[in-house]
Short mmCIF file of C-alpha atoms (C1' of nucleotides) in Angstrom, two decimals:
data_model
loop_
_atom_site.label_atom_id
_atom_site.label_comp_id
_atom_site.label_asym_id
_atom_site.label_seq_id
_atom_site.Cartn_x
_atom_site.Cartn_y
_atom_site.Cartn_z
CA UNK A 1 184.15 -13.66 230.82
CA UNK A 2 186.19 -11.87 233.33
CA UNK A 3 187.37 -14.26 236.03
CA UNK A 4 185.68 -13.73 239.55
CA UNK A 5 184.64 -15.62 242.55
CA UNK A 6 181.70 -15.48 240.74
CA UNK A 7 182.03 -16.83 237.82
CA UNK A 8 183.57 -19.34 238.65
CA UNK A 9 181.01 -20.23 241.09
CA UNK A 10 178.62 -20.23 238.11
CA UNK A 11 180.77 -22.16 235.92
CA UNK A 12 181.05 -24.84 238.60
CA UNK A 13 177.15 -25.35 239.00
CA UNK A 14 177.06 -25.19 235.46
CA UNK A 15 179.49 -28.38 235.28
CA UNK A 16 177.33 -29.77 238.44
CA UNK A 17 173.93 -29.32 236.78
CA UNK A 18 175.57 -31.12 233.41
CA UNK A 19 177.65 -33.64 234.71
CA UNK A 20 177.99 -33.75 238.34
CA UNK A 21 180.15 -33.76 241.17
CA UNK A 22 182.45 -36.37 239.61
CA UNK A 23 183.73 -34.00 237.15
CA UNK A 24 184.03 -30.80 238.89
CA UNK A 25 187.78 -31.03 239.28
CA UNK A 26 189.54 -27.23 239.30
CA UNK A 27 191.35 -28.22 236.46
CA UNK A 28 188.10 -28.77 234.86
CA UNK A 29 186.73 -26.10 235.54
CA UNK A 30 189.95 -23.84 234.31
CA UNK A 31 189.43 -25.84 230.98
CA UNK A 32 186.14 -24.68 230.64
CA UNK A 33 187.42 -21.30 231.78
CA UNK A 34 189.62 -21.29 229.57
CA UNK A 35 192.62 -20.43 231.75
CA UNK A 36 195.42 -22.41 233.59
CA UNK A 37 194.14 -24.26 236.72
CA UNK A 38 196.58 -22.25 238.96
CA UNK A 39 194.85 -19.04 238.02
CA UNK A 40 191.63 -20.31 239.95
CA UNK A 41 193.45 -19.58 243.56
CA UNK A 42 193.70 -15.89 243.01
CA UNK A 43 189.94 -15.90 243.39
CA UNK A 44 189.24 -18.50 245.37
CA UNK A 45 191.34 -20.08 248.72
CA UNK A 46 190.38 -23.99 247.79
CA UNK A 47 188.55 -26.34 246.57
CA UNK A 48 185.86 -26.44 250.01
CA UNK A 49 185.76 -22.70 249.92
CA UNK A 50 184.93 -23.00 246.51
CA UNK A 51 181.82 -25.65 247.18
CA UNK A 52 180.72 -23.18 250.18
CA UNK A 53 180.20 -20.62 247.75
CA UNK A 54 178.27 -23.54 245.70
CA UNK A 55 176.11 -24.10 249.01
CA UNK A 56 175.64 -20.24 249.35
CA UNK A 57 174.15 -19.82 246.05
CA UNK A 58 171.68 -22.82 246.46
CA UNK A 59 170.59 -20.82 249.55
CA UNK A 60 170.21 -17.96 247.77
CA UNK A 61 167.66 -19.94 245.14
CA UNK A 62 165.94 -21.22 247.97
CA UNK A 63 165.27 -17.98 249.61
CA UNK A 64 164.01 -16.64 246.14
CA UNK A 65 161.63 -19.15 245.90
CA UNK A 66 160.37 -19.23 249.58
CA UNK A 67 160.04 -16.38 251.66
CA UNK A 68 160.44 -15.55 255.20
CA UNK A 69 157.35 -16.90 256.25
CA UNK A 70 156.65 -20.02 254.37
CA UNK A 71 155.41 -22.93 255.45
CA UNK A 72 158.49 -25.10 257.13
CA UNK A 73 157.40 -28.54 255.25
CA UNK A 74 156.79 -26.38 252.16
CA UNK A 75 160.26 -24.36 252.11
CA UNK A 76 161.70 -28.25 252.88
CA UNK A 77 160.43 -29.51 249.53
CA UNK A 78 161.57 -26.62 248.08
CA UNK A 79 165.18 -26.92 249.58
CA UNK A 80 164.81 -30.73 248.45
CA UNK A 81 163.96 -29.43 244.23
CA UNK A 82 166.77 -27.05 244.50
CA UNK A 83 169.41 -29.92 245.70
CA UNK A 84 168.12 -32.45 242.91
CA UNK A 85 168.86 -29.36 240.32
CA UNK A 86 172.12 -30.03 240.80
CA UNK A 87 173.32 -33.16 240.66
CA UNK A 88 175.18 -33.79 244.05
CA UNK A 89 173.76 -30.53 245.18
CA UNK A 90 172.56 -32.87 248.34
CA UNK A 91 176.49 -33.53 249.11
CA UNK A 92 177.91 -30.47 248.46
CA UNK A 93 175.61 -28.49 250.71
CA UNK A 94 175.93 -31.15 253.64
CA UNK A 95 179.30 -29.83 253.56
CA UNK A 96 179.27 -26.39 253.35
CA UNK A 97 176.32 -26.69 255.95
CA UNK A 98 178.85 -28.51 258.51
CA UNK A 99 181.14 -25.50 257.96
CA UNK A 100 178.92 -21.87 257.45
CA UNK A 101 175.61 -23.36 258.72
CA UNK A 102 174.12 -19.67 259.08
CA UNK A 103 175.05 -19.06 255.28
CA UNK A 104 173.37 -21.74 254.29
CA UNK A 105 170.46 -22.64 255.69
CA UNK A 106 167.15 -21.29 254.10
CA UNK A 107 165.47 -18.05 255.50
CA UNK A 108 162.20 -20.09 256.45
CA UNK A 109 163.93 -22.86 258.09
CA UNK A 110 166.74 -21.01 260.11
CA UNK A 111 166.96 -21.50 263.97
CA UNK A 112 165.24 -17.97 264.59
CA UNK A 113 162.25 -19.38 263.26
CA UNK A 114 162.10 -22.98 263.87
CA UNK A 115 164.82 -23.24 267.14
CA UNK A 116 168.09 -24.37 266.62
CA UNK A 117 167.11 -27.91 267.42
CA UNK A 118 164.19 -28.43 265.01
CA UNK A 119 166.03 -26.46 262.01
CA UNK A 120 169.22 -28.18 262.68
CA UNK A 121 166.96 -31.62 262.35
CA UNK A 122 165.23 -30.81 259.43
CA UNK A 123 168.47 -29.66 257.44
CA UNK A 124 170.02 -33.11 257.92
CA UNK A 125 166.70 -34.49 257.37
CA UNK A 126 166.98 -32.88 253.91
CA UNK A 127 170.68 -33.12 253.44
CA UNK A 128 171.15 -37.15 254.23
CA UNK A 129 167.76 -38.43 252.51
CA UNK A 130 168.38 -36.18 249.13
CA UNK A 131 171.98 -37.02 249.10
CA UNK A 132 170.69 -40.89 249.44
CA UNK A 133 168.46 -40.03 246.45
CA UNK A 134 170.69 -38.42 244.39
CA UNK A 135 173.25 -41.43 245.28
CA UNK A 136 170.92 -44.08 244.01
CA UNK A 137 169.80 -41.64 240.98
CA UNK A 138 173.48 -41.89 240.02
CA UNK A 139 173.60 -45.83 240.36
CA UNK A 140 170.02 -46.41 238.13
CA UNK A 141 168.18 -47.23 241.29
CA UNK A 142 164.99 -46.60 241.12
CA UNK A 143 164.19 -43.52 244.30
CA UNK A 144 160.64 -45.20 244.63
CA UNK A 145 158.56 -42.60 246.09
CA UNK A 146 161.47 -40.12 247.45
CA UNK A 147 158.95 -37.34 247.51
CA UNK A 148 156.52 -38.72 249.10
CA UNK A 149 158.37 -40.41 251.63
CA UNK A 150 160.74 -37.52 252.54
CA UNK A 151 157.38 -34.79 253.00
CA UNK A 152 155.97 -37.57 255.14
CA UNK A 153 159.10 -38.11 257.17
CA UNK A 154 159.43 -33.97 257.59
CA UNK A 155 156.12 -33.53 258.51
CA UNK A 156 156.51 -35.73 261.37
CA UNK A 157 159.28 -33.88 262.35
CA UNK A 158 158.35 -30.90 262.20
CA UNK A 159 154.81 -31.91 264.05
CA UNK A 160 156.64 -31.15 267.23
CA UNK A 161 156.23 -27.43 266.40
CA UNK A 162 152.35 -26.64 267.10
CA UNK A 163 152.45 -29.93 269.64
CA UNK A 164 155.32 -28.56 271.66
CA UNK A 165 156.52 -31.52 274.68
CA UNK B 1 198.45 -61.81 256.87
CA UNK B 2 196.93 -63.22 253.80
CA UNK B 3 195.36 -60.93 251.57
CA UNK B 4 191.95 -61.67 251.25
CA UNK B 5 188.62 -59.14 251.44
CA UNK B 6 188.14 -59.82 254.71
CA UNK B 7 191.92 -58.28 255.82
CA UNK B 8 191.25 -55.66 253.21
CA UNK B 9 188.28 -54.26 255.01
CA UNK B 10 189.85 -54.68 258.11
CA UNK B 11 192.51 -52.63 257.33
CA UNK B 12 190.55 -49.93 256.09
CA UNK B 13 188.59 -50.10 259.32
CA UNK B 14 192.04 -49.17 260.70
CA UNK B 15 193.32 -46.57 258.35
CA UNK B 16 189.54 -45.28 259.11
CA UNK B 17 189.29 -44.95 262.60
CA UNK B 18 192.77 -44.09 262.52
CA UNK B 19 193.44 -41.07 260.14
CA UNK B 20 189.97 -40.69 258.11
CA UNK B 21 188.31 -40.81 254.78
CA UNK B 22 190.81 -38.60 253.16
CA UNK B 23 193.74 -41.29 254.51
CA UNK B 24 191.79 -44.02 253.01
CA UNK B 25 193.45 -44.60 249.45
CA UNK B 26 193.75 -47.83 247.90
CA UNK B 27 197.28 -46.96 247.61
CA UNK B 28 198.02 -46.19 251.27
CA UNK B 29 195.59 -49.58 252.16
CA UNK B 30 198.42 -51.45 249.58
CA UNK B 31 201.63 -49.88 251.58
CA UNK B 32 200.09 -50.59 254.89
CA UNK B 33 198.80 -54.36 253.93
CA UNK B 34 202.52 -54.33 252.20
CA UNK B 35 201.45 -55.12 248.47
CA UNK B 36 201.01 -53.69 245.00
CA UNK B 37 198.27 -51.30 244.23
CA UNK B 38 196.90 -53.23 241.93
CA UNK B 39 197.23 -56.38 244.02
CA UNK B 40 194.01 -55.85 245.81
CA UNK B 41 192.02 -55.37 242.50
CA UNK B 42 192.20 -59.40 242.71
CA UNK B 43 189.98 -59.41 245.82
CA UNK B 44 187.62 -56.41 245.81
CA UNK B 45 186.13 -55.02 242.42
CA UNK B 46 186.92 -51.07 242.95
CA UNK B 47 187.42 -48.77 246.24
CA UNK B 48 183.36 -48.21 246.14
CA UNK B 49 182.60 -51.92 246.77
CA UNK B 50 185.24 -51.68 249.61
CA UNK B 51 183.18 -48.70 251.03
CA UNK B 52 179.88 -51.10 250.84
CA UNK B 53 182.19 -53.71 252.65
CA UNK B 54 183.09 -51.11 255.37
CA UNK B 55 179.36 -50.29 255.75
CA UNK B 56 177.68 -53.92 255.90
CA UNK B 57 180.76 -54.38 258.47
CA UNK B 58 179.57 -51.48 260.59
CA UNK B 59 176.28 -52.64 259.94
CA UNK B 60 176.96 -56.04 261.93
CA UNK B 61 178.37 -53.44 264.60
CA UNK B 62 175.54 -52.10 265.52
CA UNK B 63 173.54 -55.48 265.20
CA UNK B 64 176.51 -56.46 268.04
CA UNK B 65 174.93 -54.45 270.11
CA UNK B 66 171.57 -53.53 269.54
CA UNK B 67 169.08 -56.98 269.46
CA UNK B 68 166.23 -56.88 266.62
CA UNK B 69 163.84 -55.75 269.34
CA UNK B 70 165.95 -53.11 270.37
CA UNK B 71 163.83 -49.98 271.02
CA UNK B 72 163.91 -47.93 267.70
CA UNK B 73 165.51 -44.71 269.09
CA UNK B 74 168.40 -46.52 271.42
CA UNK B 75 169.12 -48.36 268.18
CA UNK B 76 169.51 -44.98 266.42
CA UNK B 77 171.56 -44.30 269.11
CA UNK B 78 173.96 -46.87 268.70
CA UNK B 79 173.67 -46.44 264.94
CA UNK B 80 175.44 -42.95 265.78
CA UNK B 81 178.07 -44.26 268.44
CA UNK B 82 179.07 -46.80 265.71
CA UNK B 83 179.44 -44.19 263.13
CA UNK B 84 181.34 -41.73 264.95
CA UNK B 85 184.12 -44.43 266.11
CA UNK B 86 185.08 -44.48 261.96
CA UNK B 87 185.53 -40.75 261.18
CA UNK B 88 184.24 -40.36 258.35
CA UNK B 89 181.32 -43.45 258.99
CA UNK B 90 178.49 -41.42 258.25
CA UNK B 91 179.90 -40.53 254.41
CA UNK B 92 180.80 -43.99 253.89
CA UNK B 93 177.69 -45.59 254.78
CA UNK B 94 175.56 -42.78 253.51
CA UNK B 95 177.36 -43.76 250.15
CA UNK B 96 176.70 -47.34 251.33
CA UNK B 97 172.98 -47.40 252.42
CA UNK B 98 172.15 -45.89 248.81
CA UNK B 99 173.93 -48.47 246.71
CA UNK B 100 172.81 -51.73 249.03
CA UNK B 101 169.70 -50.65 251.91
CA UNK B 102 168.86 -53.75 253.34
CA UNK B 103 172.83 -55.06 253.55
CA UNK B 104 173.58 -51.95 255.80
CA UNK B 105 170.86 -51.15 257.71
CA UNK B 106 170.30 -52.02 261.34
CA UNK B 107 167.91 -54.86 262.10
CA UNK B 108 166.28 -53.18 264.83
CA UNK B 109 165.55 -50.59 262.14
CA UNK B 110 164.48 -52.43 259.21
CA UNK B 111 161.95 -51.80 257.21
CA UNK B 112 159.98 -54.63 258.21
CA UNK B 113 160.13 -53.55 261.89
CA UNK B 114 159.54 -50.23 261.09
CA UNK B 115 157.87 -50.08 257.91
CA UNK B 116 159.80 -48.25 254.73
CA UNK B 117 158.98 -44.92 255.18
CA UNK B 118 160.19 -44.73 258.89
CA UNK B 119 162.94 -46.95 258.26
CA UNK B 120 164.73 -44.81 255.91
CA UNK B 121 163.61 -41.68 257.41
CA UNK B 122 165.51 -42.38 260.40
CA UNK B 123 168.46 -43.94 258.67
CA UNK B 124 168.63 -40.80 256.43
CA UNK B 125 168.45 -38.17 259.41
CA UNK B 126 171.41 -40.12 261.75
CA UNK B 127 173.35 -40.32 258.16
CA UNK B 128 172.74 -37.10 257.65
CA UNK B 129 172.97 -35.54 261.20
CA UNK B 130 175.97 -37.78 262.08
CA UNK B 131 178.15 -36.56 258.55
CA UNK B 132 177.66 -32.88 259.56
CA UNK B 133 178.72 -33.50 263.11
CA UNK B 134 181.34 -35.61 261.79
CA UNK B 135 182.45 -32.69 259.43
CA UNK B 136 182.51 -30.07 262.01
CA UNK B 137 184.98 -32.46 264.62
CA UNK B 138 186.94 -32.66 260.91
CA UNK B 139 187.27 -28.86 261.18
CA UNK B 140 187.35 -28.23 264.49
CA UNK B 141 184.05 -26.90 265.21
CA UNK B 142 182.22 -27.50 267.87
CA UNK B 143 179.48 -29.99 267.47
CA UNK B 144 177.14 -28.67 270.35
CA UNK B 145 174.82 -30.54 272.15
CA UNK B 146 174.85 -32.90 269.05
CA UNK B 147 173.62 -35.79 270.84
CA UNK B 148 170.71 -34.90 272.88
CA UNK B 149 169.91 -32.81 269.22
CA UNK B 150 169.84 -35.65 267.05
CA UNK B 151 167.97 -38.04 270.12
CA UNK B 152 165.46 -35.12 270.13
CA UNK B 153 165.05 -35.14 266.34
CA UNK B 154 165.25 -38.99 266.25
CA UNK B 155 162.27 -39.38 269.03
CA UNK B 156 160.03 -37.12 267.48
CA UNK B 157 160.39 -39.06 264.14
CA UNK B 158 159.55 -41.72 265.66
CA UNK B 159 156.68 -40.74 267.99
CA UNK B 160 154.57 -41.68 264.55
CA UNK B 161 155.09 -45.36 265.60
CA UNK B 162 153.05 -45.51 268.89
CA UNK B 163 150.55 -42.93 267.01
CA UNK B 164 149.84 -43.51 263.42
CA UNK B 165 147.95 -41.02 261.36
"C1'" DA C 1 196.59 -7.04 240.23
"C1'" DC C 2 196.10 -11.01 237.78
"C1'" DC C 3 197.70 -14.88 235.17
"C1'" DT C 4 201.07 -18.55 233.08
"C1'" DG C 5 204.11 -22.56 233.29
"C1'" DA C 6 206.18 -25.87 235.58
"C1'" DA C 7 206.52 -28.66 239.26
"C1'" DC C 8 205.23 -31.68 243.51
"C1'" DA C 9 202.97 -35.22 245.55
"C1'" DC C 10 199.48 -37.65 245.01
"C1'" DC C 11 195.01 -40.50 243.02
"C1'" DG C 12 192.04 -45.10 240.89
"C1'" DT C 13 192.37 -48.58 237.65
"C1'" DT C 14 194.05 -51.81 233.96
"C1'" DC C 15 196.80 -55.30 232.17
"C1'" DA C 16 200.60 -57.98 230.52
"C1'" DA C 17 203.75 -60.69 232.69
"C1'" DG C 18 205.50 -63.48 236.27
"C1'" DT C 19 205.17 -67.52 239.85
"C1'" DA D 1 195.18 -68.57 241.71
"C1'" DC D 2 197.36 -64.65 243.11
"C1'" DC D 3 200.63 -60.98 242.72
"C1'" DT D 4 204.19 -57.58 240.51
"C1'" DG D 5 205.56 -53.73 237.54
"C1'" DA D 6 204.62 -50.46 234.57
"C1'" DA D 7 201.64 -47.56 232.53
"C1'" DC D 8 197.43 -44.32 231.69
"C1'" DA D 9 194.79 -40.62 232.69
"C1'" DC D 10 193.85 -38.03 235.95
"C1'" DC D 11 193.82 -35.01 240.74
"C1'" DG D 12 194.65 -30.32 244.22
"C1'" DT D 13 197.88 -26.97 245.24
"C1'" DT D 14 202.12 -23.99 245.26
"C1'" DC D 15 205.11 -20.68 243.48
"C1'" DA D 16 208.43 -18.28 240.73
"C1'" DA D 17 208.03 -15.68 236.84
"C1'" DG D 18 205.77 -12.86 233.60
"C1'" DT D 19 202.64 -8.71 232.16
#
DNA sequence: ACCTGAACACCGTTCAAGT
DNA sequence: ACCTGAACACCGTTCAAGT
């Protein structure tokens, strides 16, 4: 596999998907590559940049899965599957959301469609109660009724849209 | 200063407010407190249950200030002021509110003043909306109209309250 | 252009041993 | 009971040197 930003990107939610945030050190991930962790830099400025492109790419599922014009609760939940796929995915894109929010935030929830304000508030909506889900999932405690709880709490939030003040 | 939890937490609190989350080593806490590394493994089980600490201490904080019949959204409010004044509060007690709910969270925004489902929804989103804006002072961007954002956000979560579906 | 090898400055945690 | 000292198994990142 010839080394890219790329592949490493996939080889680090490949690690995330497995095992988690815990182990996806760049030194793991060289292992795995199979070359020395310095050679990871050529492609790649950091560590953050690296979990940017990691945030990117969930985007990028998202958008596959949701067009333009979805429903805003709907394309939510969706946003919400796509984070539990990966582990800490909740985490990671919190980050890379605080630093290339644009990049990162789905098609049917960005500020053109919903206002800065109301797509801003459902992203860390999303972001804080998954990464409080995926938290406990980690620990053994039981996420009793996550799903439900989080679509309810999103609705309401988004309720503001065909009610506006 | 005798080395018990208590001045353990403390000192984080300092390092915290101080220098951050990425100052905040059990080794630098050791130096500063003036003892071994391994010396305050006798008092606190590992660096997470310090962060749990930290986060029932901010916790009592925000109780300070905000009385259990505190009006839900000033109480997010100070829930946010609180959080800010640490750093990197929002990551800690994110981390914190999974692994130990009821020890961390406000009581004017318990679950049995709010119910569960509103109770962690509105926990989640200031955890949530707090980290990113937390992140973005981190990397010098600017956090725009972040307050009256999240108050926005907050209020219309919370508008279910005074009219249940 | 792309990668290796070695180094630097760190981590969290454990545990025998001291007092 | 409480702490030291040393060790273990890691980190992220840089940089000269190789090809």
């Amino acid at each position: 596999m010839a080394l890219t930003a790329e592949t490493i990107t996939d080889t680090a939610l490949d690690i995330l998907s497995r095992y988690g945030l815990g182990d996806l050190s760049m030194r793991r991930l060289a292992r795995e590559l199979e070359v020395q962790p310095s050679a990871l830099y050529w492609h790649v400025k950091d560590k953050q940049s690296l979990l940017v492109l990691i945030s990117k790419s969930l985007k990028v599922e998202v958008d596959a899965a949701c067009p333009v014009t979805a429903d805003p609760l709907a394309a939510a939940m969706s946003l919400r599957e796509v984070l539990l796929k990966y582990r800490d995915g909740a985490e990671i894109v919190l980050l890379g959301y605080s630093i290339a929010a644009a990049d990162v935030t789905p098609q049917a929830l960005s500020s053109e469609r919903l206002g800065a304000e109301i797509s801003q508030g459902i992203l860390t909506l999303t972001l804080g109660a998954v990464a409080v889900e995926q938290n406990r999932r980690l620990f053994d405690i039981d996420p009793a009724g996550a799903a439900e709880n989080f679509a309810a709490n999103a609705a309401a939030m988004l309720a503001v849209i065909r009610s506006p003040s």
